[in-house]
Coordinates of C-alpha atoms in Angstrom, one line a residue:
Chain K
M20 CA 103.5 131.9 83.0
E21 CA 104.5 128.3 83.0
L22 CA 104.9 126.9 86.5
E23 CA 106.9 123.9 87.7
P24 CA 106.5 121.9 90.9
V25 CA 109.4 121.5 93.3
I26 CA 109.1 118.6 95.6
G27 CA 111.2 117.4 98.5
L28 CA 110.3 114.3 100.6
E29 CA 110.9 113.5 104.3
I30 CA 110.8 109.8 104.9
H31 CA 110.5 108.0 108.2
A32 CA 111.7 104.4 108.2
Q33 CA 111.2 102.2 111.2
L34 CA 114.3 100.1 111.8
L35 CA 114.1 96.4 112.2
T36 CA 116.0 96.1 115.5
K37 CA 114.7 93.7 118.1
S38 CA 114.7 96.2 120.9
K39 CA 113.9 99.9 121.1
I40 CA 116.4 102.7 120.5
F41 CA 117.0 103.7 124.1
C42 CA 115.8 100.7 126.2
G43 CA 115.4 97.0 126.0
C44 CA 111.7 96.8 125.3
S45 CA 110.6 94.8 122.3
T46 CA 109.8 96.6 119.0
A47 CA 107.4 93.8 117.9
F48 CA 104.3 95.2 116.1
G49 CA 100.7 94.3 117.3
A50 CA 101.2 93.6 121.0
S51 CA 98.5 94.5 123.5
P52 CA 98.7 98.3 124.4
N53 CA 101.5 99.3 126.8
T54 CA 102.9 95.8 127.3
H55 CA 106.1 96.8 125.6
T56 CA 106.9 99.7 127.9
C57 CA 109.2 100.5 130.7
P58 CA 110.1 103.5 132.8
I59 CA 112.2 104.9 129.9
C60 CA 109.3 104.6 127.5
V61 CA 106.8 106.4 129.7
A62 CA 109.3 109.0 131.0
M63 CA 109.4 108.2 134.6
P64 CA 111.7 110.7 136.5
G65 CA 115.3 109.9 136.7
V66 CA 115.6 107.4 133.9
L67 CA 118.5 107.4 131.5
P68 CA 118.3 106.4 127.8
V69 CA 121.1 104.3 126.5
L70 CA 121.6 104.1 122.7
N71 CA 121.1 100.8 120.9
R72 CA 124.3 100.2 118.9
E73 CA 122.5 98.4 116.1
V74 CA 120.5 101.6 115.4
V75 CA 123.7 103.4 114.6
E76 CA 124.9 100.6 112.4
F77 CA 121.5 100.4 110.5
A78 CA 121.4 104.1 110.0
M79 CA 125.0 104.0 108.8
K80 CA 124.1 101.3 106.3
M81 CA 121.4 103.5 104.8
G82 CA 123.8 106.4 104.8
L83 CA 126.5 104.5 102.9
A84 CA 124.0 102.9 100.5
T85 CA 122.8 106.4 99.5
H86 CA 126.4 107.8 99.1
C87 CA 126.2 110.0 102.2
T88 CA 129.1 111.2 104.3
I89 CA 129.0 109.7 107.7
A90 CA 129.7 112.4 110.3
P91 CA 132.7 111.6 112.5
S92 CA 130.8 112.9 115.4
S93 CA 127.0 113.3 115.8
Q94 CA 124.7 114.2 118.6
F95 CA 121.2 113.7 119.8
A96 CA 118.9 116.7 120.5
R97 CA 115.6 117.2 122.2
K98 CA 112.7 118.4 120.0
N99 CA 110.3 119.9 122.4
Y100 CA 106.6 119.7 122.0
F101 CA 103.7 118.9 124.2
Y102 CA 101.4 116.1 122.9
P103 CA 100.4 112.9 124.7
D104 CA 102.1 110.7 122.1
L105 CA 105.4 111.6 123.8
P106 CA 105.3 111.4 127.5
K107 CA 108.7 113.2 128.0
G108 CA 107.5 116.4 126.4
Y109 CA 110.2 116.1 123.8
Q110 CA 111.3 113.7 121.1
I111 CA 114.9 112.5 121.1
S112 CA 116.1 113.2 117.6
Q113 CA 119.2 114.7 115.9
Y114 CA 119.3 118.3 114.8
E115 CA 122.5 120.2 114.2
L116 CA 124.7 117.1 114.0
P117 CA 123.0 114.3 112.1
L118 CA 124.7 111.0 111.4
A119 CA 124.8 111.2 107.6
V120 CA 124.7 114.0 105.1
N121 CA 125.0 114.9 101.4
G122 CA 124.1 111.7 99.6
W123 CA 122.1 110.8 96.5
V124 CA 120.2 108.1 94.7
D125 CA 119.5 107.7 91.0
I126 CA 115.8 107.1 90.0
E127 CA 114.4 105.9 86.8
T128 CA 112.2 108.5 85.0
E129 CA 110.5 108.5 81.6
K130 CA 113.4 110.7 80.4
G131 CA 116.0 108.4 81.8
P132 CA 117.8 108.3 85.1
K133 CA 117.7 111.3 87.4
R134 CA 119.8 112.0 90.4
I135 CA 118.0 113.0 93.6
R136 CA 120.2 114.5 96.3
I137 CA 119.8 113.5 100.0
H138 CA 120.2 116.3 102.4
R139 CA 120.6 114.3 105.6
I140 CA 119.7 111.1 107.4
H141 CA 119.3 111.1 111.2
M142 CA 118.2 108.8 114.0
E143 CA 115.3 109.4 116.2
E144 CA 112.6 107.7 118.3
D145 CA 109.1 107.0 117.2
A146 CA 106.1 108.4 119.2
G147 CA 103.2 106.5 120.8
K148 CA 99.8 105.9 119.3
L149 CA 96.6 107.7 120.2
V150 CA 93.2 106.4 119.6
H151 CA 90.5 109.0 119.9
D152 CA 87.2 108.0 121.5
E153 CA 84.3 108.6 119.1
F154 CA 81.8 109.6 121.8
Q155 CA 83.8 111.0 124.7
P156 CA 86.3 113.8 124.7
M157 CA 89.0 111.3 125.5
S158 CA 92.0 109.6 123.9
Y159 CA 93.6 106.2 124.6
V160 CA 97.4 106.2 124.7
D161 CA 99.5 103.2 123.8
Y162 CA 103.3 103.7 124.3
N163 CA 104.4 100.4 122.7
R164 CA 105.6 102.3 119.7
T165 CA 107.3 105.0 121.7
G166 CA 111.1 104.6 121.3
V167 CA 110.9 102.3 118.3
P168 CA 114.0 103.4 116.3
L169 CA 113.4 105.5 113.1
I170 CA 115.7 107.1 110.6
E171 CA 114.5 110.2 108.9
I172 CA 115.7 110.6 105.4
V173 CA 115.4 114.2 104.0
S174 CA 115.8 114.8 100.3
E175 CA 116.8 118.0 98.6
P176 CA 113.9 119.6 96.6
D177 CA 115.0 117.8 93.5
M178 CA 111.8 116.2 92.2
G179 CA 109.7 117.9 89.6
T180 CA 106.6 115.6 89.3
S181 CA 104.6 113.3 91.4
E182 CA 105.9 110.4 89.3
E183 CA 109.5 111.3 90.3
A184 CA 108.4 111.5 93.9
A185 CA 106.9 108.0 93.7
A186 CA 110.0 106.7 91.9
Y187 CA 112.3 108.2 94.6
L188 CA 110.1 106.6 97.3
R189 CA 110.2 103.2 95.6
T190 CA 114.0 103.5 95.2
L191 CA 114.5 104.2 98.8
R192 CA 112.1 101.5 99.9
E193 CA 114.0 99.0 97.7
I194 CA 117.3 99.9 99.2
L195 CA 116.0 99.8 102.8
R196 CA 114.5 96.3 102.1
Y197 CA 117.7 95.1 100.4
L198 CA 119.7 96.3 103.5
E199 CA 117.1 94.4 105.7
I200 CA 116.9 97.3 108.0
C201 CA 113.2 98.3 107.4
D202 CA 110.3 96.2 106.1
G203 CA 108.9 99.2 104.1
N204 CA 105.3 98.6 105.0
M205 CA 103.5 101.9 104.2
E206 CA 100.0 100.6 105.3
E207 CA 101.3 99.6 108.8
G208 CA 103.3 102.8 109.0
S209 CA 106.8 101.3 109.1
F210 CA 107.7 103.5 106.1
R211 CA 106.1 106.9 106.1
C212 CA 106.4 109.9 103.9
D213 CA 105.8 113.7 104.2
A214 CA 106.1 115.9 101.2
N215 CA 107.1 119.5 100.8
I216 CA 105.8 121.1 97.6
S217 CA 105.9 124.5 96.0
L218 CA 105.6 125.9 92.5
R219 CA 107.9 128.4 90.7
P220 CA 108.0 129.8 87.2
V221 CA 110.0 127.6 84.9
G222 CA 113.5 128.8 84.5
T223 CA 113.7 130.6 87.9
E224 CA 115.8 129.4 90.9
A225 CA 114.1 130.9 93.9
L226 CA 111.6 128.6 95.7
G227 CA 108.0 129.5 96.0
V228 CA 106.0 129.2 99.2
K229 CA 105.7 125.5 100.2
T230 CA 103.1 123.4 101.9
E231 CA 103.8 120.3 103.8
L232 CA 101.6 117.2 103.1
K233 CA 101.0 114.5 105.6
N234 CA 98.9 111.4 106.1
M235 CA 99.6 109.6 102.8
N236 CA 99.9 105.9 103.6
S237 CA 100.5 104.4 100.1
F238 CA 102.5 105.2 97.0
R239 CA 99.3 105.9 95.2
N240 CA 98.2 108.4 97.8
V241 CA 101.5 110.2 97.8
Q242 CA 101.1 110.7 94.0
R243 CA 97.5 111.7 94.2
A244 CA 98.1 114.1 97.1
L245 CA 100.9 115.8 95.2
D246 CA 98.9 116.0 92.0
F247 CA 96.0 117.6 93.9
E248 CA 98.3 120.1 95.6
I249 CA 100.0 121.0 92.3
R250 CA 96.6 121.8 90.9
R251 CA 95.5 123.7 94.0
Q252 CA 98.6 125.9 94.2
R253 CA 98.6 126.5 90.4
A254 CA 95.0 127.7 90.6
L255 CA 95.9 130.1 93.5
I256 CA 98.9 131.5 91.7
E257 CA 96.9 132.0 88.5
R258 CA 94.3 133.9 90.4
N259 CA 97.0 136.0 92.1
E260 CA 96.2 134.7 95.5
P261 CA 98.9 133.8 97.9
V262 CA 99.9 130.2 98.8
V263 CA 100.0 130.0 102.6
Q264 CA 102.9 128.1 104.2
E265 CA 101.1 125.4 106.2
T266 CA 100.7 121.7 106.9
R267 CA 97.9 120.0 104.9
L268 CA 96.5 116.5 105.5
W269 CA 95.6 114.2 102.6
D270 CA 91.9 113.2 102.9
V271 CA 91.8 109.8 101.2
A272 CA 88.0 109.6 101.2
R273 CA 87.5 113.0 99.5
N274 CA 90.7 113.1 97.4
V275 CA 91.7 116.5 98.6
T276 CA 94.3 118.0 100.9
I277 CA 92.9 119.9 103.9
S278 CA 94.5 122.7 105.9
M279 CA 95.6 122.0 109.5
R280 CA 95.8 125.7 110.2
G281 CA 94.5 126.5 113.7
K282 CA 94.6 122.8 114.6
E283 CA 98.4 122.8 115.1
E284 CA 100.6 125.2 117.1
A285 CA 103.2 127.1 115.3
H286 CA 106.3 124.9 115.1
D287 CA 108.7 126.1 117.8
Y288 CA 110.6 123.0 118.9
R289 CA 113.4 124.8 120.8
Y290 CA 116.0 122.1 119.9
F291 CA 118.9 121.7 122.2
P292 CA 121.5 118.9 122.7
D293 CA 120.3 116.1 124.9
P294 CA 122.5 116.0 127.9
D295 CA 121.4 112.4 128.6
L296 CA 123.1 111.1 125.5
V297 CA 126.8 111.4 124.7
P298 CA 128.2 112.0 121.2
V299 CA 128.3 109.2 118.7
V300 CA 131.8 109.1 117.4
V301 CA 132.3 107.0 114.3
S302 CA 135.8 106.1 113.3
D303 CA 136.9 105.4 109.7
S304 CA 137.4 101.8 110.6
W305 CA 133.8 101.5 111.9
V306 CA 132.5 103.0 108.7
A307 CA 134.7 100.6 106.7
S308 CA 133.5 97.6 108.6
V309 CA 129.8 98.6 108.0
R310 CA 130.5 99.2 104.3
E311 CA 131.8 95.7 104.0
T312 CA 128.5 94.3 105.2
L313 CA 126.5 96.1 102.4
P314 CA 124.8 93.7 100.0
E315 CA 124.7 94.2 96.3
L316 CA 122.2 97.0 96.0
P317 CA 119.2 97.2 93.6
E318 CA 120.9 99.4 91.0
A319 CA 124.0 97.3 90.8
K320 CA 122.0 94.1 90.6
R321 CA 119.9 95.6 87.8
E322 CA 122.9 96.4 85.8
R323 CA 124.4 93.0 86.4
F324 CA 121.2 91.2 85.5
M325 CA 121.2 93.1 82.1
A326 CA 124.8 92.3 81.5
Q327 CA 125.1 88.7 82.8
Y328 CA 121.7 87.4 81.8
N329 CA 121.1 89.6 78.8
L330 CA 117.7 90.7 80.1
P331 CA 115.9 93.9 79.0
L332 CA 115.8 96.8 81.4
Y333 CA 112.1 96.1 82.2
D334 CA 112.8 92.5 83.2
A335 CA 115.8 93.5 85.3
Q336 CA 113.8 96.2 87.1
V337 CA 111.0 93.9 88.0
L338 CA 113.3 91.0 89.0
T339 CA 115.4 93.2 91.3
S340 CA 112.4 95.1 92.9
S341 CA 113.0 92.9 95.9
K342 CA 116.0 90.9 97.0
A343 CA 113.9 87.8 97.5
L344 CA 112.6 88.0 94.0
A345 CA 116.1 88.4 92.6
V346 CA 117.3 85.4 94.6
Y347 CA 114.3 83.4 93.3
F348 CA 115.3 84.3 89.7
E349 CA 118.9 83.5 90.1
T350 CA 118.2 80.1 91.8
A351 CA 115.8 79.1 89.1
T352 CA 118.2 80.2 86.4
A353 CA 121.1 78.3 87.9
E354 CA 119.0 75.1 87.4
F355 CA 117.5 76.0 84.1
P356 CA 120.0 78.3 82.3
Q357 CA 117.6 80.1 80.0
P358 CA 117.2 83.5 81.8
K359 CA 114.7 85.1 79.5
T360 CA 112.3 82.0 79.8
V361 CA 112.7 82.0 83.6
S362 CA 112.1 85.8 83.6
N363 CA 109.0 85.5 81.5
W364 CA 107.5 82.8 83.7
I365 CA 108.2 84.7 86.9
M366 CA 106.8 87.9 85.5
S367 CA 103.7 86.4 84.1
E368 CA 102.5 83.1 85.6
L369 CA 104.2 83.4 89.0
M370 CA 103.5 87.0 89.7
K371 CA 99.9 86.8 88.5
Q372 CA 99.2 84.1 91.1
L373 CA 101.1 86.0 93.9
K374 CA 99.3 89.2 93.1
R375 CA 95.9 87.5 93.2
D376 CA 96.6 86.0 96.6
E377 CA 98.4 89.2 97.8
R378 CA 101.4 87.0 98.7
E379 CA 105.0 87.9 98.8
I380 CA 107.6 85.9 96.9
E381 CA 108.9 84.7 100.3
D382 CA 105.7 82.8 100.7
C383 CA 105.6 81.4 97.2
P384 CA 104.4 77.7 97.3
V385 CA 106.5 76.9 94.3
P386 CA 110.2 76.9 95.1
P387 CA 112.6 78.1 92.3
E388 CA 114.0 74.6 91.9
N389 CA 110.5 73.3 91.1
L390 CA 109.9 76.1 88.5
A391 CA 113.2 75.2 86.9
E392 CA 112.2 71.5 86.8
L393 CA 108.9 72.4 85.1
L394 CA 110.7 74.5 82.5
S395 CA 113.1 71.7 81.8
L396 CA 110.1 69.3 81.2
M397 CA 108.7 71.8 78.7
D398 CA 112.1 72.5 77.1
T399 CA 112.8 68.8 76.5
G400 CA 109.4 68.4 75.0
V401 CA 108.0 66.1 77.7
I402 CA 105.1 68.5 78.1
S403 CA 103.8 71.2 75.8
G404 CA 103.9 74.9 76.8
K405 CA 100.1 74.9 77.2
I406 CA 100.2 72.0 79.5
A407 CA 103.1 73.5 81.4
K408 CA 100.8 76.4 82.4
T409 CA 98.2 74.1 83.9
V410 CA 100.9 72.1 85.6
F411 CA 102.2 75.3 87.1
D412 CA 98.7 76.2 88.4
D413 CA 98.6 72.8 90.0
M414 CA 102.1 73.2 91.5
Y415 CA 101.1 76.6 93.0
T416 CA 97.9 75.2 94.5
T417 CA 99.2 71.9 95.9
G418 CA 102.9 72.7 96.4
R419 CA 103.8 69.5 94.5
K420 CA 106.6 69.0 92.0
A421 CA 106.1 69.1 88.2
K422 CA 107.2 65.6 87.5
A423 CA 104.8 64.0 90.0
I424 CA 101.9 66.0 88.6
V425 CA 102.7 65.2 85.0
E426 CA 103.1 61.5 85.7
E427 CA 100.0 61.2 87.9
K428 CA 97.8 63.0 85.4
G429 CA 99.4 61.4 82.4
L430 CA 100.1 64.8 80.8
T431 CA 103.2 63.7 78.9
Q432 CA 103.2 65.1 75.5
V433 CA 102.1 62.8 72.7
K434 CA 105.0 62.8 70.1
D435 CA 104.2 59.4 68.6
E436 CA 103.4 60.3 64.9
G437 CA 101.3 57.1 64.4
A438 CA 99.1 58.0 67.4
I439 CA 98.6 61.6 66.2
E440 CA 97.9 60.4 62.7
A441 CA 95.3 58.0 63.9
I442 CA 93.6 60.8 65.9
I443 CA 93.7 63.2 62.9
N444 CA 92.2 60.5 60.6
E445 CA 89.4 60.2 63.1
I446 CA 88.8 63.9 63.1
L447 CA 88.7 64.2 59.3
R448 CA 86.2 61.3 59.2
E449 CA 84.0 62.9 61.8
N450 CA 83.9 66.3 60.1
P451 CA 83.4 65.8 56.4
T452 CA 81.6 69.1 55.9
E453 CA 84.5 71.1 57.4
V454 CA 87.0 69.1 55.3
E455 CA 85.0 69.9 52.2
L456 CA 84.9 73.6 53.1
Y457 CA 88.6 73.8 53.9
R458 CA 89.5 72.2 50.6
G459 CA 87.1 74.6 48.9
G460 CA 89.4 77.4 50.2
K461 CA 88.1 78.2 53.7
E462 CA 91.6 77.9 55.1
K463 CA 90.7 79.6 58.4
L464 CA 89.2 76.2 59.4
F465 CA 92.7 74.9 59.9
S466 CA 92.7 76.0 63.5
F467 CA 89.4 74.2 64.0
F468 CA 91.1 70.9 63.2
V469 CA 94.0 71.8 65.4
G470 CA 91.6 72.5 68.2
Q471 CA 89.9 69.2 67.7
A472 CA 93.2 67.4 67.9
M473 CA 94.1 69.2 71.1
R474 CA 90.7 68.4 72.6
K475 CA 91.0 64.7 71.8
T476 CA 94.5 64.6 73.3
K477 CA 93.6 66.9 76.2
G478 CA 96.2 69.3 75.0
K479 CA 98.9 66.7 75.1
A480 CA 99.6 66.4 71.4
N481 CA 102.8 68.0 70.2
P482 CA 101.6 71.1 68.3
Q483 CA 104.3 71.0 65.6
L484 CA 103.5 67.4 64.8
V485 CA 99.7 68.1 64.7
N486 CA 100.3 71.0 62.3
E487 CA 102.6 69.0 60.0
I488 CA 100.4 65.9 59.8
L489 CA 97.2 67.9 59.4
R490 CA 98.6 70.0 56.6
S491 CA 99.8 67.0 54.7
K492 CA 96.6 65.0 55.2
L493 CA 94.4 67.9 54.1
A494 CA 96.6 68.5 51.1
N495 CA 97.1 64.8 50.2
E496 CA 93.5 64.0 49.9
E497 CA 93.1 66.9 47.6
R498 CA 95.1 65.3 44.9
Chain S
M22 CA 118.2 147.7 131.8
K23 CA 117.0 146.3 128.5
E24 CA 114.5 143.4 128.8
K25 CA 116.0 140.0 128.0
I26 CA 112.5 138.5 127.5
T27 CA 109.2 140.3 126.7
R28 CA 105.7 139.7 128.0
Q29 CA 104.9 138.5 124.5
E30 CA 107.6 135.9 124.6
V31 CA 106.6 134.7 128.0
R32 CA 103.1 134.2 126.8
H33 CA 104.4 132.3 123.8
V34 CA 106.5 130.0 125.9
A35 CA 103.6 129.4 128.3
Q36 CA 101.4 128.5 125.4
L37 CA 104.0 126.0 124.1
A38 CA 104.2 124.5 127.6
R39 CA 100.4 124.4 127.7
L40 CA 100.4 126.7 130.8
E41 CA 97.6 129.1 131.4
L42 CA 99.0 132.2 133.2
S43 CA 97.0 135.0 134.7
E44 CA 97.9 138.7 134.0
E45 CA 99.6 138.8 137.3
E46 CA 101.5 135.6 136.8
E47 CA 102.6 136.7 133.4
K48 CA 104.0 139.9 134.9
Q49 CA 105.8 137.9 137.6
M50 CA 107.2 135.3 135.3
T51 CA 108.5 138.0 132.9
A52 CA 110.4 139.7 135.8
K53 CA 111.7 136.4 137.1
M54 CA 112.9 135.1 133.8
N55 CA 114.6 138.4 133.1
Q56 CA 116.4 138.1 136.4
V57 CA 117.6 134.5 135.5
L58 CA 118.6 135.6 132.0
T59 CA 120.5 138.6 133.3
Y60 CA 122.3 136.4 135.7
M61 CA 123.3 134.0 133.0
E62 CA 124.5 136.9 131.0
K63 CA 127.6 136.9 133.2
L64 CA 128.8 133.8 131.3
N65 CA 129.2 135.9 128.2
S66 CA 132.0 137.9 129.8
L67 CA 134.2 134.8 129.4
D68 CA 136.1 134.7 126.1
T69 CA 135.1 131.3 124.6
S70 CA 136.2 132.1 121.0
R71 CA 139.0 129.5 121.2
V72 CA 137.0 126.8 123.0
P73 CA 135.7 124.1 120.7
H74 CA 132.0 123.5 120.5
M75 CA 130.9 121.0 123.1
T76 CA 127.6 119.5 124.1
H77 CA 128.7 117.8 127.3
A78 CA 130.9 118.7 130.3
I79 CA 132.2 115.2 130.5
Q80 CA 134.6 113.5 128.1
L81 CA 132.4 110.5 127.3
Q82 CA 131.4 109.1 123.9
N83 CA 129.8 106.1 122.3
V84 CA 127.9 104.7 125.3
F85 CA 125.9 101.9 123.8
R86 CA 123.8 98.9 124.7
P87 CA 123.5 95.7 122.6
D88 CA 120.3 95.1 120.6
E89 CA 118.8 92.7 123.2
V90 CA 115.2 92.6 124.3
L91 CA 114.7 92.8 128.0
P92 CA 111.5 92.2 129.9
S93 CA 109.2 95.2 129.9
M94 CA 107.6 96.4 133.0
D95 CA 104.4 95.0 134.2
R96 CA 101.5 97.0 132.6
E97 CA 99.8 97.3 135.9
Q98 CA 102.8 99.0 137.3
I99 CA 103.3 101.2 134.2
L100 CA 99.8 102.4 134.6
A101 CA 99.8 102.8 138.3
N102 CA 100.7 106.5 138.3
A103 CA 98.5 107.4 135.4
P104 CA 96.0 110.1 136.4
E105 CA 93.4 108.1 134.4
C106 CA 93.6 104.7 132.8
D107 CA 91.4 101.7 131.8
G108 CA 93.8 99.0 132.8
V109 CA 95.2 98.8 129.2
S110 CA 95.7 102.4 128.0
F111 CA 96.5 105.8 129.5
L112 CA 93.5 108.0 129.2
V113 CA 94.0 111.7 128.3
P114 CA 91.8 114.5 127.3
K115 CA 91.2 114.4 123.6
V116 CA 93.5 116.7 121.7
I117 CA 93.5 116.6 117.9

């Protein structure tokens, strides 16, 4: 029996509002514990939460960007559970009436684009952070994160492989970052993912028993956890053993998922509408005004890059993977209108350096105008392509402009035929044995002479001229 | 009279609320909760089939605040009522 995985993802994205969802405390990350708290955060009796309007707008943006329907009226609900990360004894979330429903995004797969449906997007508050003492039976509670706004994005079970799940995650993260409503940092937890996964015989419709995977804080871990779980469930089914519906944690050190059975109470959240929060009623005109603020989204930009700049899909995908990178490319291309050359330099030289330093394009020491200037110098023959790479390294390290570096270091390409001829004569004189061998038929030695010429000119000689002159010299003497 | 809530359910709710009930308390709670629920049952005698779904008794919607950071409370004050703290964090029994 051939089995296929069925995967659905629940994504929690922290919204980049300045203040919390229901009070004016700051959402800034990394403050000393409990310094961003107030009576609302710690659930003192008698307090009233008041909804941050920006949270609704941000959530609407994501809803519209993923083709959801915005509910004309939505409502907050209490999700009841007792755990010290939430002092109220419940989390304020949305249940029966979420803000956005029935959307979709297209992801790129090996077999071409695939549509993943989005079941719902709702708003909720984040919980606090617990640090467990290693030696005492005690936990330290920090409520700074309590009340930081989240949206939960729930997909339909439309993914069939861990690669598709990763592609869906990347797509959503890109959109969130384009909208500038979430920084998408998985390691810091501002973009989190839980996965529901089950297996079923190929060709059948009914879903198998699923497990829920948690604790995966990188794209790689999501993929590895899913792959492990697919193998684990397949083995169970093949042995005719039941898959148990449960929550499992990804253990990054051991590369396995482990059962949380017994450690967690049965889910019984007893949701009910929160009487403290009145309905959110969204008019058509409000939706329209938010829609107007949407930027060009990754998919549209990708298509435009391919059409307008005649770039291959791969280049367009890389360049639109972040809004800042796309802006960088377009700024450089406006100054140096050879898109493919700009793209090549960004994807090779520039990204290599950024990757090595774990820097984002936003912190790139070479502004796009400076890259364009360097490429112009290369294009007009002032410097050779080889020299351009070393100049670029210099620009990256020092932040200086190409022209200044070229002038200071005297890197201007030697295009004076007389000068190159003189150098070549010198080389032929100094290497009589090699000349002899070459003329005797060992033509591979040609590159040796080119190398010598480049060394003598510190790479500045125009390679075409060197080739031409060398060829004629080596041939001439033969006669 | 049919029971609205069983001993079993009371035990479950108590567990969710992290309450430890003795045999006697369980029995009492079951009886009391049954009384409350029976009383609430009266509401069902009203015909609400033509009343639209509502979550609030007041006609209020879209109560918002602008996205502005306001000063938080002094940490000392926030922690003042904590059963246990170390001056920085609340301390609670370890639950994993």
